[in-house]
mmCIF file of C-alpha atoms in Angstrom:
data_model
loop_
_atom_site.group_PDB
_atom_site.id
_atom_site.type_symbol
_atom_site.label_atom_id
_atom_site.label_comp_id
_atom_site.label_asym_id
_atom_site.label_seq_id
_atom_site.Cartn_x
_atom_site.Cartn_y
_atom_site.Cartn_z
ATOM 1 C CA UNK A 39 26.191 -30.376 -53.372
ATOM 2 C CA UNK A 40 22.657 -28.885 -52.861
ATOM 3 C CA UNK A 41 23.018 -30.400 -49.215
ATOM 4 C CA UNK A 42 25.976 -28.331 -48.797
ATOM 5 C CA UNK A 43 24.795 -24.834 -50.210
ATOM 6 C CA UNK A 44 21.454 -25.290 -47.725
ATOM 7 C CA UNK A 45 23.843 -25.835 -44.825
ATOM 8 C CA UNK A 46 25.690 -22.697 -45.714
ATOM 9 C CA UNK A 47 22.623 -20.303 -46.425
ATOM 10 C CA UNK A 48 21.329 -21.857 -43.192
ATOM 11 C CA UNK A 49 24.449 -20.734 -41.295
ATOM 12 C CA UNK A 50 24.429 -17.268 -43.292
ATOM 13 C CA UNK A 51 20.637 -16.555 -42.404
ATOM 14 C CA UNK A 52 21.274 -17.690 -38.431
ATOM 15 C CA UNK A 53 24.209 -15.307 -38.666
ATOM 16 C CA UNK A 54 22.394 -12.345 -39.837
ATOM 17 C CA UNK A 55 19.597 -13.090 -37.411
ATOM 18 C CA UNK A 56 22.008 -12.922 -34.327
ATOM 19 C CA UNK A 57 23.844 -9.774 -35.419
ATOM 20 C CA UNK A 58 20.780 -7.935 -35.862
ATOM 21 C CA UNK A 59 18.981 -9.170 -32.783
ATOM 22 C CA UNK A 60 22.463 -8.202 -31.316
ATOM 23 C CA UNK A 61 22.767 -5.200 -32.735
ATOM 24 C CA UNK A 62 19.023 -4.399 -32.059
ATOM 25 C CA UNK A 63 19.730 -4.922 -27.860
ATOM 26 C CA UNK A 64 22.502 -2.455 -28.046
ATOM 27 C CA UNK A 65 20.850 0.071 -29.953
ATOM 28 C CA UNK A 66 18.141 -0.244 -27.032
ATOM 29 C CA UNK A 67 20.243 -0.019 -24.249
ATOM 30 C CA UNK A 68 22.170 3.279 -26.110
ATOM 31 C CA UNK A 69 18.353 4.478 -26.019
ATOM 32 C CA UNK A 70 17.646 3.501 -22.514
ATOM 33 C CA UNK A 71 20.731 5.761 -21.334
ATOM 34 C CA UNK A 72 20.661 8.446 -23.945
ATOM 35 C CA UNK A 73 17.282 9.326 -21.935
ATOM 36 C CA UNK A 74 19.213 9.621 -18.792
ATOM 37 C CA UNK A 75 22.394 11.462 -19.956
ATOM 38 C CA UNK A 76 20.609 14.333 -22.145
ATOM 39 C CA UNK A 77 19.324 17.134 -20.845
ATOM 40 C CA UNK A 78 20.095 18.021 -16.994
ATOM 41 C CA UNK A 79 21.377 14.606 -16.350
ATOM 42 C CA UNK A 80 24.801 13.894 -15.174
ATOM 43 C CA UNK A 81 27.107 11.220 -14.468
ATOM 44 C CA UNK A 82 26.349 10.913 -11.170
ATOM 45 C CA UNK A 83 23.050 10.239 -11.801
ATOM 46 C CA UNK A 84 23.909 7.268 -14.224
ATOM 47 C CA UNK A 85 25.685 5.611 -11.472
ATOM 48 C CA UNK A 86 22.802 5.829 -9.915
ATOM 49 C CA UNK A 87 20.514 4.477 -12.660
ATOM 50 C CA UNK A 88 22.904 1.635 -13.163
ATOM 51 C CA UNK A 89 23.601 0.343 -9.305
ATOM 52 C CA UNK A 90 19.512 0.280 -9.218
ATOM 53 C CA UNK A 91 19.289 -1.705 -12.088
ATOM 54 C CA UNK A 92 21.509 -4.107 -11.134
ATOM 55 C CA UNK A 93 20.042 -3.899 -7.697
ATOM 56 C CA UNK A 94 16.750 -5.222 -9.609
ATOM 57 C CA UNK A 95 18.571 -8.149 -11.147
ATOM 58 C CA UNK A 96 17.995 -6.044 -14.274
ATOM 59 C CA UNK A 97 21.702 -4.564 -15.644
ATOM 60 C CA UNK A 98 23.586 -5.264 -18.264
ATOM 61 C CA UNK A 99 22.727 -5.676 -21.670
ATOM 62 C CA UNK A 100 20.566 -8.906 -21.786
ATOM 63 C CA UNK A 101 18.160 -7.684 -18.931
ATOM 64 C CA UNK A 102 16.933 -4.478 -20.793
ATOM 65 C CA UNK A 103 14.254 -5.923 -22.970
ATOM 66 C CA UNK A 104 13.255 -8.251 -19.882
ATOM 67 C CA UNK A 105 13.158 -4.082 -18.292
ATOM 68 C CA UNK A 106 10.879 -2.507 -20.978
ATOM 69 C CA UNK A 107 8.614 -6.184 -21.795
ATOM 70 C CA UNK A 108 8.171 -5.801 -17.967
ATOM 71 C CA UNK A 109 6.952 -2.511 -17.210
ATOM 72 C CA UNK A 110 3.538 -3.407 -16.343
ATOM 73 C CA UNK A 111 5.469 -4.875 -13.487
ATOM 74 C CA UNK A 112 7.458 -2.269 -11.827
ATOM 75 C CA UNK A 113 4.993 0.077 -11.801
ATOM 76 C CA UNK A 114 5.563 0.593 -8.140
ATOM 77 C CA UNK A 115 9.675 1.140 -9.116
ATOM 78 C CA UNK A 116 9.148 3.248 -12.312
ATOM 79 C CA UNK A 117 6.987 6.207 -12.447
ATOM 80 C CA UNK A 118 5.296 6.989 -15.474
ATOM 81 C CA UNK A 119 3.980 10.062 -17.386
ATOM 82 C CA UNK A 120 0.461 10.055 -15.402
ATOM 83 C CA UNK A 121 2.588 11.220 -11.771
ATOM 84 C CA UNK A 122 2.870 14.619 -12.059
ATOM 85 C CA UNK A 123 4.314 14.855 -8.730
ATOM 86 C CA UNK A 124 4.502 13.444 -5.306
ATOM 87 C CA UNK A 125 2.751 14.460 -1.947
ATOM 88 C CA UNK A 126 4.936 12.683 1.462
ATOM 89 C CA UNK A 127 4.629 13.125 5.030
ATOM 90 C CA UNK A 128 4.799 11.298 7.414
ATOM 91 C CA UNK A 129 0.930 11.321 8.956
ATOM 92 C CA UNK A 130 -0.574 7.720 10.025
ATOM 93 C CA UNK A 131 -2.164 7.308 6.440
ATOM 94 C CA UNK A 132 1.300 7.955 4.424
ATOM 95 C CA UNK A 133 2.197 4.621 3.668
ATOM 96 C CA UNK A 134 -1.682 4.374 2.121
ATOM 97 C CA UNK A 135 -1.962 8.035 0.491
ATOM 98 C CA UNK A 136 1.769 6.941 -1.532
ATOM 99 C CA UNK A 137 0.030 3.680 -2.171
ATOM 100 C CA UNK A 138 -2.555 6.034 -4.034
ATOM 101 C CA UNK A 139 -0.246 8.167 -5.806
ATOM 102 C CA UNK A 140 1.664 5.134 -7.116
ATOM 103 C CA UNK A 141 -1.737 3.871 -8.594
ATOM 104 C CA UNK A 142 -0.651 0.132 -6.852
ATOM 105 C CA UNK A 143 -3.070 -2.041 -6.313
ATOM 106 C CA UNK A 144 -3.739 -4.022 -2.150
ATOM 107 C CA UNK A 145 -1.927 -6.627 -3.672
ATOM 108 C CA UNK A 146 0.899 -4.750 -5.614
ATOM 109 C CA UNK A 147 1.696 -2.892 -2.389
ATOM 110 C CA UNK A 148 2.301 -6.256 -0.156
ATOM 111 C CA UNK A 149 4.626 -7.618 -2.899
ATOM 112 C CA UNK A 150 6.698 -4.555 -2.596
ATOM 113 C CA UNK A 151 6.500 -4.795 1.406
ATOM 114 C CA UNK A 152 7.054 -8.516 1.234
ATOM 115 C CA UNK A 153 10.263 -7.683 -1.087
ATOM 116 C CA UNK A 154 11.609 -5.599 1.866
ATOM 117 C CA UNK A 155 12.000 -7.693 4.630
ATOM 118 C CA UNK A 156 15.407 -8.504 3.877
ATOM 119 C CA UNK A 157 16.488 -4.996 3.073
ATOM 120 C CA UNK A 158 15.798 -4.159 6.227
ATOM 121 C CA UNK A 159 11.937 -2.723 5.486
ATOM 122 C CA UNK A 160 13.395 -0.640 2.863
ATOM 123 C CA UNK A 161 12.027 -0.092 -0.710
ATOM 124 C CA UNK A 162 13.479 2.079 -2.964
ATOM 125 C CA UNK A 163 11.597 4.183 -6.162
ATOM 126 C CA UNK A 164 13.680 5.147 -8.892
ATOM 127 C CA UNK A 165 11.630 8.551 -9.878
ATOM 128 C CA UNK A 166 13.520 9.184 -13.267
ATOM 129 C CA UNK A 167 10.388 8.967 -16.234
ATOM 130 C CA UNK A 168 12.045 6.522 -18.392
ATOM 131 C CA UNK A 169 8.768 6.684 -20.684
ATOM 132 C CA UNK A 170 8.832 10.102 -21.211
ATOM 133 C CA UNK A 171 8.798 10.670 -25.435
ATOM 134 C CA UNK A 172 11.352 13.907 -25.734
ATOM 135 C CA UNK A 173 14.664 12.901 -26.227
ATOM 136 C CA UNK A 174 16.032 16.421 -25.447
ATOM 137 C CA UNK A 175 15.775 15.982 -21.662
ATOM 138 C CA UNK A 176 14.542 13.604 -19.114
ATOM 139 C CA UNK A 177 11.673 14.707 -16.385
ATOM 140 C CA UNK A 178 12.150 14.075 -12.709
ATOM 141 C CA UNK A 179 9.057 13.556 -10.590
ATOM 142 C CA UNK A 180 8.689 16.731 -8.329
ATOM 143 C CA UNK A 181 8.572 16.304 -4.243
ATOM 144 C CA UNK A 182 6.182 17.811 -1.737
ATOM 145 C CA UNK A 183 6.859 16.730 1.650
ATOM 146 C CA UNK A 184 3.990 18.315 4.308
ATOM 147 C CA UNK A 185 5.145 19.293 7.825
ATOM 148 C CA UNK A 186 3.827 21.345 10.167
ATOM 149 C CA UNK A 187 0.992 22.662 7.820
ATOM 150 C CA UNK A 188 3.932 24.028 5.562
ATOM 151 C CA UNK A 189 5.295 21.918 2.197
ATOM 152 C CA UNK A 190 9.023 21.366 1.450
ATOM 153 C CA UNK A 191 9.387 20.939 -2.278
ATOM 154 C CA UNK A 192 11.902 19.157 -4.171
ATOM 155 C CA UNK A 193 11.840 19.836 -7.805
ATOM 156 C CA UNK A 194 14.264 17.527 -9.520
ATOM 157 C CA UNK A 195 14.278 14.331 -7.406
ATOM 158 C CA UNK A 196 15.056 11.546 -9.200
ATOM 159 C CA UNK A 197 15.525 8.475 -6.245
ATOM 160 C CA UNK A 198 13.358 8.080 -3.286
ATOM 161 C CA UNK A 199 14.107 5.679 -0.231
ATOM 162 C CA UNK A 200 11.175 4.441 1.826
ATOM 163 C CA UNK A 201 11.783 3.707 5.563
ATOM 164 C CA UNK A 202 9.232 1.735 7.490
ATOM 165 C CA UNK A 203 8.497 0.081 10.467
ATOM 166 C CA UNK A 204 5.410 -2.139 11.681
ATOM 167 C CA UNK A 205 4.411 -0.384 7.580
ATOM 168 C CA UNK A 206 4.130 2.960 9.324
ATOM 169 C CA UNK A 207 6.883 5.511 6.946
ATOM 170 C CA UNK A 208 9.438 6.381 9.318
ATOM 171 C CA UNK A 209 11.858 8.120 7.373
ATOM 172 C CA UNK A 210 12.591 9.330 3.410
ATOM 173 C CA UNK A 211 15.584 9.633 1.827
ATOM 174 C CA UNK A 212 15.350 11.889 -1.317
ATOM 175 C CA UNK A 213 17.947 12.536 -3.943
ATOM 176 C CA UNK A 214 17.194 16.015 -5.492
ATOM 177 C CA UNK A 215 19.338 17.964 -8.449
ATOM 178 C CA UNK A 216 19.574 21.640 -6.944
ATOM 179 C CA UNK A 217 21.267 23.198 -9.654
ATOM 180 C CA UNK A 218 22.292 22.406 -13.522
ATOM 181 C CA UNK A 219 25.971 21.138 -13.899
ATOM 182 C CA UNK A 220 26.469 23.683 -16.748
ATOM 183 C CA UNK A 221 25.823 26.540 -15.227
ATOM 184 C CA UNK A 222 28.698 28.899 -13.336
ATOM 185 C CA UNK A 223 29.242 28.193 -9.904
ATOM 186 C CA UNK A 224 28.228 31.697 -8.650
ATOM 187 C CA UNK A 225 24.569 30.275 -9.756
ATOM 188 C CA UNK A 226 25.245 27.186 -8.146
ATOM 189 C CA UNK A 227 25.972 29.165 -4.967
ATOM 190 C CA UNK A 228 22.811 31.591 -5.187
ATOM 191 C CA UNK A 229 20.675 28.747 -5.677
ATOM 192 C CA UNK A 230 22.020 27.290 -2.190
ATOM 193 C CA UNK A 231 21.730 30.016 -0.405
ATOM 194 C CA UNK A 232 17.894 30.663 -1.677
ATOM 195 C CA UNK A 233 17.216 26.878 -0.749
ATOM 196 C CA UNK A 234 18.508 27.141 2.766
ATOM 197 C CA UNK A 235 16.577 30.793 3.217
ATOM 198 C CA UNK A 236 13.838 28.883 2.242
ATOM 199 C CA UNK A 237 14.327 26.308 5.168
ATOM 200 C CA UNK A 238 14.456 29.080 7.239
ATOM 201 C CA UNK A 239 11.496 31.337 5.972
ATOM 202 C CA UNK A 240 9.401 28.105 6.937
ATOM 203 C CA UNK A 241 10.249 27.824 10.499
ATOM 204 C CA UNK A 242 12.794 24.687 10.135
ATOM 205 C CA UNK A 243 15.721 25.438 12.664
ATOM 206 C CA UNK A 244 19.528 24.050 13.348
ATOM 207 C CA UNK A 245 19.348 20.646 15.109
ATOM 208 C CA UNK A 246 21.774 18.463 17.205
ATOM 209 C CA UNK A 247 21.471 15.133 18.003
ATOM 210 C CA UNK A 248 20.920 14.205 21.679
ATOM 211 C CA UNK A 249 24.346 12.740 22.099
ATOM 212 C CA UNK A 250 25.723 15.676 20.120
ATOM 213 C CA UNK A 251 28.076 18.720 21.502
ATOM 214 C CA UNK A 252 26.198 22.049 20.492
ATOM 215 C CA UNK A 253 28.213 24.100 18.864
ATOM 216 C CA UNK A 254 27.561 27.528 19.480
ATOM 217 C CA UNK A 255 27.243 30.072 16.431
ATOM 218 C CA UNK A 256 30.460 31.906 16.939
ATOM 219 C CA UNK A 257 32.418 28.755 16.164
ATOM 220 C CA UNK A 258 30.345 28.028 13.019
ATOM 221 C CA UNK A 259 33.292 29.068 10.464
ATOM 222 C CA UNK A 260 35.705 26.586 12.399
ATOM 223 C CA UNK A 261 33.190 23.821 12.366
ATOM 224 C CA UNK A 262 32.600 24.567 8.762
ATOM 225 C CA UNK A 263 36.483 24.043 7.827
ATOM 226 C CA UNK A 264 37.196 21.323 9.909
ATOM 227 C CA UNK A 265 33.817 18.866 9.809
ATOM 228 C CA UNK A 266 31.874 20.828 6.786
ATOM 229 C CA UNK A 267 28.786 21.467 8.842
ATOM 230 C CA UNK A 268 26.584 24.315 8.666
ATOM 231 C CA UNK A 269 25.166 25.813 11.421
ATOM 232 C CA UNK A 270 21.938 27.712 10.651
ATOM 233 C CA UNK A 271 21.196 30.479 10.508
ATOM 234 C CA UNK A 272 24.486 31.395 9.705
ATOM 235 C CA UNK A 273 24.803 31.155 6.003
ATOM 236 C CA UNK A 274 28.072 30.148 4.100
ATOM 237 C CA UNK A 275 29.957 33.164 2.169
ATOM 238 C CA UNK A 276 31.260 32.792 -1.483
ATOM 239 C CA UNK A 277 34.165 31.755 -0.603
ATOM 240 C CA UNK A 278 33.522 29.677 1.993
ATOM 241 C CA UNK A 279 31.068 27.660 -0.356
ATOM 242 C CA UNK A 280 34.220 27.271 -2.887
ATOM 243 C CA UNK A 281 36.544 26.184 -0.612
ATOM 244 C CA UNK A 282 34.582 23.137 0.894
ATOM 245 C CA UNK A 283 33.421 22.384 -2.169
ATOM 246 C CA UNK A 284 35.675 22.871 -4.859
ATOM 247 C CA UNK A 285 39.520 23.448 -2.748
ATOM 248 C CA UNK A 286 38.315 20.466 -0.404
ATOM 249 C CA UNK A 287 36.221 18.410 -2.586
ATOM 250 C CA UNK A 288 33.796 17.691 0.246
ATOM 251 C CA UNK A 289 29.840 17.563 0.601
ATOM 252 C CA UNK A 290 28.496 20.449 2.794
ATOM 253 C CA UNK A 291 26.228 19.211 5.919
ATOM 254 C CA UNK A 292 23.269 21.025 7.321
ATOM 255 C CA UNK A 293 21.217 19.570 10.011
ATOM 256 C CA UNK A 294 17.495 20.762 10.648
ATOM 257 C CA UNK A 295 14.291 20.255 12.988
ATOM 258 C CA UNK A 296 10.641 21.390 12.526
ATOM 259 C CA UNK A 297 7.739 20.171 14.198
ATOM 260 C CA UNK A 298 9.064 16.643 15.045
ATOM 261 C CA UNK A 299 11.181 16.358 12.289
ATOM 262 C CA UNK A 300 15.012 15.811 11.242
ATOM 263 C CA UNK A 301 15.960 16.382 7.923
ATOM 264 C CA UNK A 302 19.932 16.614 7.141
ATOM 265 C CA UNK A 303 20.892 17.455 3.815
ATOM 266 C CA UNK A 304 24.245 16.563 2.584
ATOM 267 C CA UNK A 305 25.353 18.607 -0.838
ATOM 268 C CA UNK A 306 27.662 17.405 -3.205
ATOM 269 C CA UNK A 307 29.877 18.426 -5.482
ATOM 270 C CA UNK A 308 27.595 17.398 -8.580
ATOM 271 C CA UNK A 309 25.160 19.682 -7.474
ATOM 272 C CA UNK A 310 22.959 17.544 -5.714
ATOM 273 C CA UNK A 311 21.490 16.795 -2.225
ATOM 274 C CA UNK A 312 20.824 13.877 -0.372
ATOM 275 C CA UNK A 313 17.943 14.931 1.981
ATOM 276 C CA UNK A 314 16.988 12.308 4.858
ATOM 277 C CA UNK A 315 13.808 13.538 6.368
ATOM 278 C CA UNK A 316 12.771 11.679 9.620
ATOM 279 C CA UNK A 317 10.772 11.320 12.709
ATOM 280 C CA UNK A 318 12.878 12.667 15.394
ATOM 281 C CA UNK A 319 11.230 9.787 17.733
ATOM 282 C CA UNK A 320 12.253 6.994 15.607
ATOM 283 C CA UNK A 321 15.122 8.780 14.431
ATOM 284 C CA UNK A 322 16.524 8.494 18.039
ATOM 285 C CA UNK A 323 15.834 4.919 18.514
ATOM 286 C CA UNK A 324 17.633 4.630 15.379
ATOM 287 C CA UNK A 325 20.559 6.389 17.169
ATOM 288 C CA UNK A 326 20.697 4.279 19.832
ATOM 289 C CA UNK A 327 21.138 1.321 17.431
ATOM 290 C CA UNK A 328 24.214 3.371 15.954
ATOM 291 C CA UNK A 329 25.125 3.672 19.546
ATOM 292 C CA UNK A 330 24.856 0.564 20.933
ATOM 293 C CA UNK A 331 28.227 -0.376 21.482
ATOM 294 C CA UNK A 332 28.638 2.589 24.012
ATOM 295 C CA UNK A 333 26.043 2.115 25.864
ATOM 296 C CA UNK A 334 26.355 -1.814 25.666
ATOM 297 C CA UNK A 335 23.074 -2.711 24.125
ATOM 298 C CA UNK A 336 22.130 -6.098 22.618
ATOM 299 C CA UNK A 337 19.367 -6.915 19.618
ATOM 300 C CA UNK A 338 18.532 -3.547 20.313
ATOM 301 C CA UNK A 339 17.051 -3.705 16.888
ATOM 302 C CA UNK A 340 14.207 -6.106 18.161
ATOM 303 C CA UNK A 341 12.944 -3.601 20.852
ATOM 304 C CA UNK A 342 10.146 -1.220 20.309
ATOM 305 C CA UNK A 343 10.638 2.249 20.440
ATOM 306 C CA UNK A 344 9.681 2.945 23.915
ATOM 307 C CA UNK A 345 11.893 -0.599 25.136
ATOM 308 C CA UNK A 346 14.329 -0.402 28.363
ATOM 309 C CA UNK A 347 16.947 -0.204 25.615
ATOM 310 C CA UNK A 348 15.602 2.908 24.321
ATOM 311 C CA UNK A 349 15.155 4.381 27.767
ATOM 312 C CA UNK A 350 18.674 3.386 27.986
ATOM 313 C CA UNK A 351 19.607 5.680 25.415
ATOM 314 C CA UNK A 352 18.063 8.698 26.905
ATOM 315 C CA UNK A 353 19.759 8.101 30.321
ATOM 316 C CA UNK A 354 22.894 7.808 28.495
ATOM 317 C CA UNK A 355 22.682 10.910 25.718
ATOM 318 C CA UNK A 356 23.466 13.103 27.804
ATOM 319 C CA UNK A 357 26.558 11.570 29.563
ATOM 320 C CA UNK A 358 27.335 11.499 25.756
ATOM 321 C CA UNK A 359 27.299 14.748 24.850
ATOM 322 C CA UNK A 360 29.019 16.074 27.951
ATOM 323 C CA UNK A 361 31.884 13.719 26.620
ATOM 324 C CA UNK A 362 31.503 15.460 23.259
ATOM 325 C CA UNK A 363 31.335 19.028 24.262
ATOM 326 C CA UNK A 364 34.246 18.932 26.904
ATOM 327 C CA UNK A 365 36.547 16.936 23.448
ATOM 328 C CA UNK A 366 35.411 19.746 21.531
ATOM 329 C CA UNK A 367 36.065 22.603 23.651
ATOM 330 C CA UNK A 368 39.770 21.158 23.838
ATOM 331 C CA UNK A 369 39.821 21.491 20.261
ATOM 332 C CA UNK A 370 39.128 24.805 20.303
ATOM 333 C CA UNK A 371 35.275 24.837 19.819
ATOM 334 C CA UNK A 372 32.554 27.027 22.004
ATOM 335 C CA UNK A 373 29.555 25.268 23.422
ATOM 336 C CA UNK A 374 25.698 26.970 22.755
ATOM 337 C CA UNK A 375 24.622 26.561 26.656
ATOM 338 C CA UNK A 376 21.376 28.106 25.834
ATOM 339 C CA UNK A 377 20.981 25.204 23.098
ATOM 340 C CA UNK A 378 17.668 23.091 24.063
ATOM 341 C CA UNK A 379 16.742 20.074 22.672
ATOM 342 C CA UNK A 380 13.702 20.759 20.757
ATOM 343 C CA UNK A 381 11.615 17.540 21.912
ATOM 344 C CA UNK A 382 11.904 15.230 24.848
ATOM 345 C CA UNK A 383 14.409 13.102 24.325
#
């Protein structure tokens, strides 16, 4: 009899003890997100949160105590209250001066380049302050990217891509909130408009690619309907903004060049840009890769910038965008003759 009534308190306690640790998980995971979803947070930006976790081997709901017990260990992945902001460019020392910023030790920062080598020499920072103590909003991690003497900031960026090669940065992706999903969309509109004056005030100019047609300004409204490009400096109306946007449901493309650099910005419809800044140099040979099967390249992956398959590129960008240009004047489109590419190719 006593034997019995111990085996049944025994199975009572271990029950209790499960719900509540059970219980206690959940209840940390709610907390986890609540951080994300108050405030200016959207869904979008959950998505976001979630696909990186997972990409850590860190989702779901028995992973996020291994997430908090480990923090000492993703320093490098999870910036904390003590990064105000960030300072990128993409000078010889950048890879070092982020190293800095990101208060990672020699050896911290060759884990996180070892991790890379099969993400193609990619690392990825999710810039969201999950430690941060109010619960009425979250704080993003402010960018300043330097070029030509002159700094770019991004306010609300919340994920930033690293792009190396031989562990020199060649390229940053940065995903940046650019207005507040509550507000109208008039304000959503100003606040584009401002950004892109901004790009402009500082010198940064409208860029093709070296295989692209130039489009020439007059056919900017067409180009804007029909492929959802901007062409600076000719700035999108009201309505223009709402139909691409809103009617369409498509993300508006601007592409830019300052002082040997490419940065296209792609906004979306949650009020958001992806910005990819890069070196136009590298950016090209990165090109070529994309265009390898027209110019009937092999591994050009393996080659070094200045390889014969890169010089193969050049010869062959501009048979490229003759192709380009004569398709798009059949469609209607007028070329920018006066359009010169603003670096060697």
């Amino acid at each position: 009899m006593r034997l019995s009534i111990f085996i049944s308190l025994t199975i009572i306690i271990s029950l209790v003890v499960f719900l509540f640790f059970y219980f206690y998980q959940l209840r940390k995971k709610s907390c986890l997100k609540h951080r994300l979803l108050s405030g200016n947070a959207d869904h979008q930006r959950l998505q976001h949160y979630d696909q990186y976790l997972q990409h850590l081997g860190l989702a779901g709901r028995k992973n996020i105590q291994h997430l908090e017990s480990q923090q000492h260990d993703l320093n490098h992945l999870i910036l904390k209250q003590e990064i105000p902001s960030l300072a990128l460019s993409f000078a010889q020392d950048a890879l070092s001066a982020l190293q800095q910023q990101l208060m990672l030790s020699p050896q911290q920062l060759e884990r996180l380049l070892a991790s890379t080598q099969q993400s193609q020499h990619t690392f990825e920072l999710i810039l969201t302050d999950l430690l941060h103590q109010s619960k009425d909003q979250i704080r993003d991690i402010p960018i300043h990217f330097k070029c030509s003497e002159q700094y770019l900031t991004f306010q609300n960026s919340y994920i930033l891509s690293c792009y190396l090669r031989h562990k020199q940065i060649y390229a940053y992706h940065i995903r940046d909130i650019w207005a507040n999903p509550e507000v109208s969309l008039e304000h959503v509109y100003t606040q584009y408009i401002e950004k892109h004056c901004q790009f402009m005030h500082l010198g940064w100019k409208n860029y093709y690619y070296p295989h692209e047609a130039r489009y020439a300004l007059s056919s900017a409204a067409k180009l804007l309907i029909e492929e959802q490009r901007m062409i600076a400096p000719q700035l999108l109306s009201y309505q223009q903004f709402y139909q691409c946007l809103i009617e369409q449901g498509q993300a508006i493309h601007s592409c830019w060049y300052l002082d040997g650099v490419v940065m296209e910005i792609l906004f979306t419809a949650d009020y958001s840009a992806l910005i990819e800044l890069s070196k136009a140099d590298y950016l090209s040979f990165y090109q070529a890769h994309y265009l390898a099967k027209h110019c009937e390249i092999q591994d050009i992956a393996d080659g070094d910038l200045y390889s014969d398959e890169f010089q193969i590129y050049k010869e062959k960008a501009a048979d490229l965008r003759d192709l380009a240009e004569q398709a798009a004047v059949t469609q209607g489109y007028e070329i920018d003759q006066d359009y010169q590419d603003p670096y060697a190719v």
